[in-house]
Short mmCIF file of C-alpha atoms in Angstrom, two decimals:
data_model
loop_
_atom_site.label_atom_id
_atom_site.label_comp_id
_atom_site.label_asym_id
_atom_site.label_seq_id
_atom_site.Cartn_x
_atom_site.Cartn_y
_atom_site.Cartn_z
CA MET A 1 106.90 135.38 125.98
CA LYS A 2 107.26 134.40 129.20
CA SER A 3 109.48 131.88 130.54
CA ILE A 4 107.24 128.54 131.02
CA ALA A 5 109.67 125.97 132.57
CA PRO A 6 107.38 125.36 135.39
CA LEU A 7 104.49 124.41 133.16
CA PHE A 8 106.94 122.00 130.98
CA LEU A 9 107.87 120.20 134.32
CA LEU A 10 103.98 119.52 135.57
CA PRO A 11 103.33 116.70 133.42
CA VAL A 12 106.40 115.06 134.25
CA ALA A 13 105.67 114.86 137.62
CA ALA A 14 101.99 113.84 136.86
CA ILE A 15 103.07 110.72 135.46
CA THR A 16 105.35 109.33 138.04
CA CYS A 17 102.69 106.69 139.39
CA PRO A 18 103.73 103.49 139.31
CA ALA A 19 102.00 101.20 137.20
CA TYR A 20 101.44 97.33 138.18
CA GLY A 21 101.16 94.08 136.05
CA ILE A 22 98.35 91.62 136.04
CA GLN A 23 98.88 87.99 137.32
CA TYR A 24 95.84 86.47 136.20
CA LEU A 25 96.15 82.83 137.34
CA SER A 26 98.76 80.88 139.73
CA VAL A 27 100.03 77.49 138.29
CA GLN A 28 97.31 75.73 140.68
CA GLN A 29 94.62 77.84 139.35
CA ALA A 30 95.82 77.64 135.97
CA GLN A 31 95.63 73.69 136.28
CA THR A 32 92.28 73.98 137.55
CA ALA A 33 91.16 76.04 134.70
CA LEU A 34 92.25 73.53 132.01
CA TYR A 35 91.71 70.60 133.65
CA PRO A 36 88.40 71.13 136.11
CA GLN A 37 87.80 67.37 136.12
CA ALA A 38 91.40 66.38 137.47
CA ASN A 39 92.25 65.45 140.55
CA GLN A 40 95.94 64.99 140.66
CA PHE A 41 98.93 66.80 138.88
CA THR A 42 102.16 65.19 138.45
CA GLU A 43 105.31 67.38 138.33
CA ASN A 44 107.40 66.39 135.93
CA PHE A 45 109.79 68.67 134.56
CA ILE A 46 111.94 67.95 131.49
CA GLU A 47 115.50 68.93 131.00
CA LEU A 48 116.17 68.96 127.21
CA THR A 49 119.23 67.86 125.99
CA ALA A 50 121.21 69.88 123.16
CA THR A 51 119.83 67.52 120.84
CA GLN A 52 116.37 67.60 121.92
CA LYS A 53 116.58 71.72 121.66
CA GLU A 54 117.79 71.31 117.98
CA GLN A 55 114.70 69.13 117.12
CA ILE A 56 112.00 71.44 118.59
CA GLU A 57 113.43 74.07 116.73
CA SER A 58 113.72 72.31 113.48
CA ILE A 59 110.15 71.61 113.92
CA SER A 60 108.75 74.61 115.28
CA ASP A 61 110.71 76.92 113.57
CA VAL A 62 110.67 78.64 116.92
CA ARG A 63 113.75 78.98 119.35
CA GLN A 64 113.64 77.06 122.46
CA ARG A 65 115.12 79.37 124.90
CA TRP A 66 114.61 76.90 127.85
CA LYS A 67 116.69 74.12 128.93
CA GLN A 68 114.27 73.06 131.33
CA GLN A 69 110.34 72.75 130.59
CA LYS A 70 108.28 73.25 133.31
CA THR A 71 105.15 70.21 132.69
CA TRP A 72 102.94 68.25 134.53
CA LYS A 73 100.62 65.13 134.03
CA ALA A 74 96.95 65.72 134.85
CA TYR A 75 94.99 62.87 136.09
CA LYS A 76 91.27 62.03 136.77
CA GLY A 77 91.54 58.73 139.22
CA ASP A 78 93.98 56.43 137.30
CA GLU A 79 93.26 58.14 133.79
CA PHE A 80 95.45 60.33 132.16
CA LEU A 81 93.97 63.38 131.12
CA GLY A 82 96.87 65.00 129.21
CA TRP A 83 99.77 67.59 129.68
CA PHE A 84 99.99 70.95 131.58
CA ILE A 85 102.69 72.81 130.69
CA VAL A 86 103.74 76.55 131.89
CA ASP A 87 105.85 78.40 129.11
CA LYS A 88 107.28 81.90 128.74
CA VAL A 89 107.56 84.12 125.93
CA ILE A 90 108.73 87.58 125.07
CA GLY A 91 106.29 90.09 125.58
CA LYS A 92 107.04 93.91 124.55
CA HIS A 93 108.20 94.68 128.20
CA GLU A 94 108.52 91.81 129.90
CA PHE A 95 107.90 87.74 129.43
CA ILE A 96 104.08 86.71 129.44
CA THR A 97 103.88 83.45 131.35
CA TYR A 98 100.81 81.11 129.71
CA ALA A 99 99.98 77.32 130.69
CA ALA A 100 98.87 75.13 127.73
CA ALA A 101 96.56 71.97 127.91
CA ILE A 102 97.85 69.16 125.48
CA SER A 103 96.19 65.88 125.32
CA ALA A 104 97.88 62.44 125.14
CA GLN A 105 97.21 62.65 121.44
CA GLY A 106 99.18 65.97 121.01
CA GLU A 107 96.15 68.19 120.58
CA ILE A 108 96.09 71.62 122.51
CA LEU A 109 92.89 71.24 124.35
CA ASN A 110 92.94 75.09 125.63
CA ILE A 111 95.75 77.63 126.57
CA GLU A 112 95.29 79.95 129.61
CA ILE A 113 97.32 83.41 130.29
CA MET A 114 98.86 83.54 133.60
CA ASP A 115 100.55 86.80 133.77
CA TYR A 116 100.15 89.56 130.99
CA ARG A 117 102.14 93.31 131.95
CA GLU A 118 102.07 94.67 128.32
CA THR A 119 100.47 98.11 127.49
CA TYR A 120 98.03 96.74 125.40
CA GLY A 121 96.50 93.65 124.23
CA GLY A 122 94.76 92.64 127.43
CA GLU A 123 92.57 90.57 124.89
CA VAL A 124 94.69 88.32 125.02
CA ASN A 125 92.78 86.77 127.92
CA GLU A 126 89.55 86.74 126.42
CA ALA A 127 88.32 83.24 126.02
CA SER A 128 87.22 84.20 122.16
CA TRP A 129 91.05 84.64 121.55
CA LYS A 130 92.47 81.88 123.60
CA SER A 131 89.76 79.46 121.80
CA HIS A 132 91.48 79.70 118.67
CA PHE A 133 94.29 77.37 119.77
CA LYS A 134 91.64 74.58 120.68
CA GLY A 135 92.25 71.28 118.79
CA VAL A 136 95.34 72.88 117.32
CA ASP A 137 98.15 70.15 116.80
CA LYS A 138 101.58 69.37 114.74
CA ASN A 139 99.91 69.84 111.50
CA SER A 140 98.12 73.14 112.11
CA PRO A 141 99.91 76.32 110.24
CA LEU A 142 98.95 78.60 113.26
CA GLU A 143 99.69 81.55 111.40
CA LEU A 144 99.06 84.89 113.16
CA GLU A 145 96.12 86.59 111.21
CA GLN A 146 95.23 83.80 109.35
CA ASP A 147 94.46 81.03 111.67
CA ILE A 148 94.99 83.28 115.26
CA PRO A 149 93.75 86.70 115.24
CA ASN A 150 95.92 89.93 116.01
CA ILE A 151 95.25 92.06 118.24
CA SER A 152 96.38 95.71 117.60
CA GLY A 153 99.02 97.09 119.48
CA ALA A 154 99.93 93.67 120.89
CA THR A 155 100.88 91.97 117.65
CA LEU A 156 104.58 90.75 119.22
CA SER A 157 102.38 89.38 122.13
CA CYS A 158 100.04 87.75 119.81
CA ARG A 159 102.74 86.25 117.18
CA ASN A 160 105.10 85.14 120.57
CA VAL A 161 102.41 83.21 122.27
CA THR A 162 101.13 81.76 118.83
CA ASN A 163 105.26 80.72 117.95
CA GLY A 164 104.98 79.67 121.87
CA VAL A 165 102.51 77.19 121.36
CA LYS A 166 103.86 76.16 118.15
CA ARG A 167 107.04 75.05 120.19
CA LEU A 168 105.23 73.28 122.80
CA LEU A 169 103.39 71.12 120.00
CA ALA A 170 107.07 70.28 118.76
CA LEU A 171 108.18 69.68 122.43
CA TYR A 172 105.32 66.84 123.02
CA GLU A 173 106.73 65.46 119.53
CA VAL A 174 109.97 65.28 120.96
CA ALA A 175 109.90 64.73 124.71
CA LEU A 176 106.38 64.12 125.80
CA LYS A 177 104.81 61.87 123.03
CA PRO A 178 104.30 58.08 124.52
CA MET B 1 82.57 111.36 122.60
CA ASN B 2 84.51 109.89 125.28
CA ASN B 3 87.12 111.29 127.50
CA LYS B 4 90.12 110.33 125.23
CA THR B 5 88.41 111.89 122.21
CA LEU B 6 87.66 115.06 123.85
CA LEU B 7 91.07 115.54 125.30
CA LEU B 8 92.66 114.94 121.98
CA ALA B 9 90.33 117.44 120.14
CA SER B 10 90.49 120.36 122.62
CA THR B 11 94.48 119.75 122.08
CA LEU B 12 93.83 120.13 118.44
CA ALA B 13 91.40 122.93 118.91
CA SER B 14 93.59 125.07 120.87
CA MET B 15 96.10 124.69 118.25
CA THR B 16 94.44 125.46 115.48
CA LEU B 17 93.38 128.59 117.28
CA SER B 18 96.97 129.60 117.70
CA SER B 19 96.94 129.26 113.86
CA THR B 20 99.65 126.59 113.71
CA TYR B 21 99.67 122.83 112.98
CA ALA B 22 102.11 120.42 114.70
CA THR B 23 104.88 118.21 113.26
CA MET B 24 107.43 115.27 113.44
CA ALA B 25 106.15 113.33 116.52
CA PHE B 26 107.92 110.75 118.29
CA ALA B 27 105.20 107.83 117.92
CA GLY B 28 104.83 105.00 120.05
CA GLU B 29 107.75 103.92 122.60
CA ASN B 30 111.00 105.02 121.74
CA LEU B 31 113.83 102.49 122.10
CA LEU B 32 116.18 104.86 121.12
CA GLY B 33 116.73 108.55 121.45
CA TYR B 34 116.83 109.89 117.87
CA THR B 35 115.86 106.88 115.61
CA LYS B 36 112.28 106.24 115.76
CA GLY B 37 110.27 102.77 115.13
CA SER B 38 107.34 102.17 112.98
CA GLU B 39 105.22 100.53 114.90
CA PRO B 40 101.78 102.57 114.93
CA LEU B 41 99.56 103.14 118.44
CA PRO B 42 96.12 101.02 117.89
CA LYS B 43 93.24 102.62 117.60
CA GLY B 44 91.91 105.02 120.46
CA ALA B 45 95.10 104.64 122.28
CA LEU B 46 96.55 107.93 123.48
CA GLU B 47 99.94 108.26 124.64
CA PHE B 48 101.69 111.57 126.03
CA TYR B 49 105.39 112.28 125.68
CA GLN B 50 107.76 115.08 127.29
CA ILE B 51 111.08 115.14 125.71
CA PHE B 52 114.02 117.01 126.62
CA THR B 53 117.32 117.59 124.48
CA GLN B 54 120.47 119.36 126.04
CA ARG B 55 122.81 120.47 123.57
CA SER B 56 126.29 121.90 124.68
CA ASP B 57 129.76 122.63 123.96
CA LYS B 58 130.87 124.52 120.91
CA GLY B 59 134.58 124.34 121.59
CA GLN B 60 134.97 127.79 122.76
CA GLY B 61 133.03 130.17 125.35
CA SER B 62 130.36 128.50 127.02
CA TYR B 63 127.14 127.07 125.22
CA SER B 64 124.08 125.01 126.55
CA ALA B 65 120.86 124.99 124.88
CA LEU B 66 117.95 122.86 126.11
CA ASP B 67 114.94 122.14 123.54
CA SER B 68 111.58 120.96 124.88
CA ILE B 69 108.95 118.70 122.75
CA THR B 70 105.39 118.34 124.69
CA GLU B 71 103.40 115.95 122.98
CA LEU B 72 100.15 114.02 122.54
CA GLU B 73 99.40 111.05 120.26
CA TYR B 74 96.66 109.56 119.08
CA GLY B 75 95.63 106.50 117.25
CA VAL B 76 92.95 107.36 114.64
CA SER B 77 93.39 104.06 113.70
CA ASN B 78 95.31 100.70 114.01
CA ARG B 79 97.90 102.19 110.98
CA PHE B 80 97.48 105.92 111.31
CA THR B 81 98.38 108.19 114.19
CA VAL B 82 98.12 112.06 114.17
CA SER B 83 99.96 113.81 117.58
CA GLY B 84 100.31 117.57 118.17
CA ALA B 85 103.13 119.02 120.50
CA LEU B 86 104.34 122.23 121.95
CA ILE B 87 108.00 123.03 121.47
CA GLY B 88 110.07 124.81 124.29
CA ARG B 89 113.49 126.38 123.82
CA SER B 90 116.16 127.79 126.24
CA VAL B 91 119.68 129.15 125.08
CA ASP B 92 122.50 130.31 127.24
CA THR B 93 125.76 131.17 125.12
CA LYS B 94 128.62 133.15 126.12
CA GLY B 95 132.40 133.89 125.01
CA LEU B 96 131.67 133.13 121.51
CA ILE B 97 130.18 135.16 118.47
CA ILE B 98 129.61 133.66 115.37
CA GLY B 99 128.55 135.78 112.55
CA GLY B 100 125.13 134.71 110.68
CA TYR B 101 124.84 132.13 113.63
CA LEU B 102 125.30 133.55 117.28
CA PRO B 103 125.49 137.34 116.85
CA GLN B 104 125.43 138.16 120.69
CA GLU B 105 125.69 136.29 123.90
CA LYS B 106 122.38 135.32 125.09
CA THR B 107 120.62 134.14 128.32
CA GLN B 108 117.14 132.75 127.09
CA GLY B 109 115.12 130.68 129.94
CA LEU B 110 112.94 128.10 128.86
CA THR B 111 110.25 129.48 126.60
CA LEU B 112 106.87 128.20 124.31
CA SER B 113 108.54 128.98 121.01
CA GLY B 114 106.45 126.90 118.57
CA PHE B 115 103.98 123.92 117.65
CA GLU B 116 104.41 120.91 115.54
CA ALA B 117 101.80 118.15 114.04
CA THR B 118 102.60 115.09 112.78
CA ALA B 119 100.97 112.38 111.09
CA LYS B 120 102.09 108.67 110.56
CA TYR B 121 101.09 105.78 108.66
CA ALA B 122 102.49 102.29 109.10
CA PHE B 123 102.05 99.85 105.73
CA LEU B 124 103.96 97.13 107.35
CA THR B 125 103.83 96.16 111.34
CA PRO B 126 107.34 94.47 112.52
CA ALA B 127 105.64 91.54 114.39
CA LEU B 128 103.50 90.47 111.75
CA ASN B 129 105.70 91.10 108.55
CA ASP B 130 109.43 90.74 108.03
CA ILE B 131 109.95 94.32 108.43
CA GLY B 132 107.98 97.28 109.84
CA LEU B 133 107.98 100.13 107.47
CA SER B 134 105.81 103.63 108.26
CA THR B 135 106.02 106.97 106.66
CA SER B 136 105.40 110.24 108.50
CA VAL B 137 104.53 113.94 107.39
CA GLY B 138 104.88 117.13 109.82
CA ILE B 139 104.81 120.81 110.06
CA GLU B 140 106.39 122.93 112.65
CA TYR B 141 106.00 126.50 113.03
CA ASP B 142 108.94 127.88 115.32
CA THR B 143 109.57 131.54 116.34
CA ILE B 144 112.93 131.28 118.26
CA ASP B 145 116.34 130.14 116.65
CA LYS B 146 117.18 126.96 118.50
CA HIS B 147 121.00 127.87 117.90
CA SER B 148 121.11 131.68 118.84
CA GLY B 149 117.99 131.86 121.14
CA GLN B 150 117.45 134.90 118.88
CA ASP B 151 113.76 135.49 117.31
CA LYS B 152 113.34 133.84 113.92
CA GLU B 153 110.27 132.75 112.64
CA THR B 154 110.49 129.39 111.27
CA ILE B 155 108.11 126.90 109.04
CA SER B 156 109.57 123.49 108.19
CA ILE B 157 107.82 120.47 106.44
CA ASN B 158 109.44 117.20 107.45
CA LEU B 159 108.90 113.87 105.34
CA GLY B 160 110.07 110.53 107.26
CA LEU B 161 110.38 106.91 106.34
CA GLN B 162 110.47 104.69 109.52
CA ALA B 163 111.90 100.84 109.35
CA GLN B 164 111.75 98.28 112.32
CA LYS B 165 112.75 94.66 112.68
CA TYR B 166 112.39 92.45 115.08
CA PHE B 167 115.44 89.66 115.99
CA MET B 168 115.22 86.97 118.54
CA ASP B 169 111.51 86.96 119.44
CA GLY B 170 111.74 91.15 119.55
CA GLN B 171 114.42 91.05 122.34
CA MET B 172 116.84 92.82 119.77
CA VAL B 173 115.39 95.87 117.76
CA TRP B 174 116.87 97.43 114.49
CA LEU B 175 115.52 100.58 113.63
CA GLY B 176 116.12 102.87 110.50
CA ASN B 177 114.87 106.25 109.52
CA LEU B 178 115.37 108.69 106.63
CA ASP B 179 114.41 112.29 107.06
CA MET B 180 113.80 115.31 104.77
CA GLU B 181 112.87 118.72 105.96
CA THR B 182 112.56 121.87 103.96
CA THR B 183 112.56 124.80 105.85
CA HIS B 184 111.67 128.78 105.25
CA ALA B 185 113.01 131.30 107.82
CA THR B 186 112.99 134.71 108.61
CA ARG B 187 115.49 135.98 111.44
CA ALA B 188 113.98 139.50 113.26
CA LYS B 189 116.27 142.34 113.36
CA ILE B 190 118.08 142.62 116.51
CA ASP B 191 118.73 146.21 117.90
CA GLY B 192 122.05 147.60 117.58
CA ILE B 193 123.03 144.72 114.57
CA ASN B 194 122.33 146.23 111.43
CA ASP B 195 125.12 144.17 109.33
CA GLU B 196 123.84 141.45 107.41
CA GLU B 197 126.68 139.68 107.58
CA GLU B 198 126.35 139.72 111.21
CA TRP B 199 122.60 138.92 111.51
CA PRO B 200 120.99 138.42 107.87
CA THR B 201 117.43 139.31 108.11
CA ASN B 202 116.52 138.01 104.29
CA PRO B 203 114.09 135.15 104.31
CA GLU B 204 116.10 132.05 103.68
CA MET B 205 115.47 128.21 102.32
CA GLU B 206 117.24 125.05 103.63
CA ILE B 207 117.07 121.27 102.99
CA GLY B 208 117.99 119.07 105.46
CA LEU B 209 118.51 115.46 105.27
CA GLY B 210 118.92 112.78 107.52
CA MET B 211 119.35 109.36 108.27
CA SER B 212 119.94 107.07 111.54
CA THR B 213 120.48 103.51 112.41
CA GLY B 214 120.47 101.93 115.89
CA LEU B 215 119.87 98.40 117.61
CA SER B 216 118.47 98.11 121.04
CA TYR B 217 118.58 94.63 122.83
CA ARG B 218 116.53 94.01 125.99
CA PHE B 219 118.93 92.65 128.84
CA ALA B 220 116.22 92.38 131.68
CA SER B 221 112.27 92.58 132.07
CA ASN B 222 111.89 96.28 131.20
CA TRP B 223 115.20 97.14 130.43
CA SER B 224 116.88 97.79 127.03
CA PHE B 225 120.13 99.21 126.22
CA GLY B 226 120.71 100.48 122.54
CA ALA B 227 123.32 102.15 120.45
CA GLU B 228 122.53 104.53 117.33
CA ALA B 229 124.31 106.63 114.93
CA LEU B 230 123.00 109.93 113.06
CA TYR B 231 124.03 111.52 110.11
CA GLU B 232 122.64 114.77 108.93
CA MET B 233 123.39 117.07 105.92
CA GLU B 234 121.95 120.39 105.40
CA TYR B 235 121.74 122.39 102.04
CA GLU B 236 121.10 126.06 101.57
CA THR B 237 120.61 127.98 98.10
CA GLU B 238 123.73 129.88 98.33
CA VAL B 239 126.22 127.84 99.65
CA GLY B 240 125.18 124.39 98.59
CA LEU B 241 126.33 121.69 101.37
CA GLU B 242 126.51 124.11 104.27
CA ARG B 243 126.81 121.26 106.93
CA TRP B 244 127.05 117.79 108.04
CA SER B 245 127.54 115.91 110.97
CA LEU B 246 127.96 112.42 112.27
CA PHE B 247 126.53 111.54 115.87
CA ALA B 248 126.49 108.32 117.62
CA GLY B 249 126.01 106.91 121.17
CA PRO B 250 124.10 104.80 123.78
CA SER B 251 120.98 105.11 125.24
CA ILE B 252 119.14 103.16 128.02
CA HIS B 253 115.31 102.42 128.11
CA TYR B 254 112.77 101.08 130.67
CA GLY B 255 109.23 100.48 129.84
CA ASP B 256 106.28 98.85 131.48
CA LYS B 257 102.73 98.75 131.24
CA HIS B 258 101.90 102.80 131.37
CA PHE B 259 105.50 104.66 131.29
CA TRP B 260 108.53 104.50 129.36
CA SER B 261 111.73 106.50 129.45
CA THR B 262 114.59 106.48 127.68
CA LEU B 263 117.98 108.31 127.88
CA THR B 264 120.51 109.02 125.08
CA PHE B 265 123.76 110.47 125.06
CA LEU B 266 125.35 111.41 121.40
CA SER B 267 128.45 112.57 120.72
CA GLN B 268 129.77 114.35 117.52
CA ILE B 269 132.04 111.71 115.73
CA SER B 270 133.04 113.82 112.91
CA GLY B 271 131.31 116.96 110.80
CA GLY B 272 132.28 119.32 108.29
CA GLY B 273 130.81 122.62 106.33
CA GLU B 274 131.61 125.79 107.62
CA THR B 275 133.75 126.62 110.47
CA TYR B 276 133.97 129.62 112.81
CA GLU B 277 137.20 131.58 112.97
CA ASN B 278 139.80 129.90 115.22
CA GLN B 279 137.78 126.94 115.55
CA SER B 280 139.93 124.40 117.13
CA ASP B 281 138.24 120.99 116.06
CA THR B 282 137.82 121.63 112.42
CA ASN B 283 136.89 117.82 112.01
CA LEU B 284 133.48 118.61 113.56
CA HIS B 285 130.64 121.20 112.72
CA LEU B 286 130.06 123.15 115.32
CA ILE B 287 128.29 126.30 114.19
CA GLU B 288 124.90 124.85 114.07
CA LYS B 289 125.75 121.60 116.46
CA THR B 290 127.76 120.97 119.52
CA LYS B 291 129.68 118.32 120.53
CA GLN B 292 127.39 116.24 122.17
CA GLU B 293 123.64 116.26 123.11
CA ILE B 294 121.54 114.36 125.90
CA LYS B 295 118.34 113.33 125.12
CA PHE B 296 115.61 112.46 127.90
CA LYS B 297 112.23 110.99 126.94
CA ILE B 298 109.30 109.98 128.77
CA GLY B 299 106.01 108.41 127.72
CA TYR B 300 102.64 107.81 129.23
CA ASN B 301 99.90 105.47 127.95
CA PHE B 302 96.48 106.61 128.91
#
C-alpha cells in the first residue's frame, strides 16, 4: 500500500478551529429575567462560616464549595420580592453559571442559565427544562430523572445544576431565612 | 436523511465495500490515554477522533513505531454507539533481530493497514447511577504486523467492560477497564527467509487479557491531569503465557465545547515472558512491547 501519512494529518488540521462558549445572560439580564417587576436589587453577598457550610452540606447532601455566595435582595418599591442568587456548578469542561430566584418563603421562583459551555445539553436553557424547578422548596426531593428530566449527553450538568438548586435551598434555610 | 446520518452511512458503506468491519473504538471524550470511559454519546451525536501512538525503545538497536487510528463514532441511541476506524502503521527498526518477531531491519512509512468497527452499550451512566458501566465488542482486520512492519493478516475480536465513577461533583473521575482480545493471524512469507523459527508462517491463535485503571482530576477549567496503569497478558496455544507487562504514566487532557485532546506518556514498569537473546533489561518484556509509549488523541464533536 502507498504511504498515506499526509492523509492522516488532514483531519487534524481541519479541526483546529476555535470553540466558543455561550454566555446567555449577564447578572443584570438574569435579574431582569427572574424579577421583571423589580426596580431595585440590593447586593447582599454572604460570607459563610465553617459551621454554616457544614449545615448546608448536611441539609442538602451537596458540597458547599464557596465561602462567599453572591446574593441580592429584589424589591419592587418597598416590597421585598425575594432573593436573587448567582451560583456556579461543575460542568463536564467548565463551570456552569446560573441564577436562582428564591421567594421570601423559601420557594424557587425560577432559574436562569447564565453561562453554558458544554458540548451537549444546550436544552438546559430551554424554558421547558427550567420550569421543573418552579415551586420546589426544602421538602422537594429534587431527584434527577424523577423530578427533573435528564438531558442525554449532559447528565453531569443536569445533575450538578439540580444539586446546586438543592444547595441554594439549604443556603436559604441556614443564612437567608428571616 | 440529515447530513450527519449521510456522513456516517457513507463511511460505514465504504468500509463494508472493503469487506471489513471496524472494532475497538474509544467512545466519547477520553480523559486518559488508554483507560476508556463508560459514558455513551447521546443519540444523533457524531464525533471524530485521531489517535497516534508512538512506541519506542526495545533496549537494543533503534526501534520506533507509530500507530494511527482515524475514527468516527455515532450515537445510535442514548445508550448505544457504533464506530468505524481506519488503522495506519509505520515501523522503523534497526540493529535488533528477534527470531519470530523482528526477522529483519525494516523501514515502513505510515501506511493504511486495516480497519476496525466497535459497538458499545452503556448499562449505567456515571452521573445518573452510582457508577457507570458499559460493554463493548469490536472486530479488527489488519494487514501489517505492528511489531515488525512485515505483512501479516490479522483478525481480532475484542470484548471490553468499562467502569467509571465521578467524585467531587465530577471534578475527579475514576476509570477502570477489562478487555479480552482473541486474534487469528497469518504471517506472509518474506523473500530470503525460509526458516520457520525466524518467521513462522503457520496461522496462530492468541488470547490477550488486559486491565487498566486510572484517575483524572480537573485542576482548572478545561484542563485535567491524570495517571493510569495498564496490565496486559497474552496467551498462545503452544507456549501458554507468552508475555505480560505493566505500564504506568501520566496524562494531560484539554476539553471544551467542540474539541478535546489528550497526551499520555506510559513507561513499562515491569514485564515478563519471553526475552530476546542478550536482552539486558530482563525485568521488562521487550519483544512485543517497548520501554515507553506516547499517545496523542484529538477529538472533535460535530
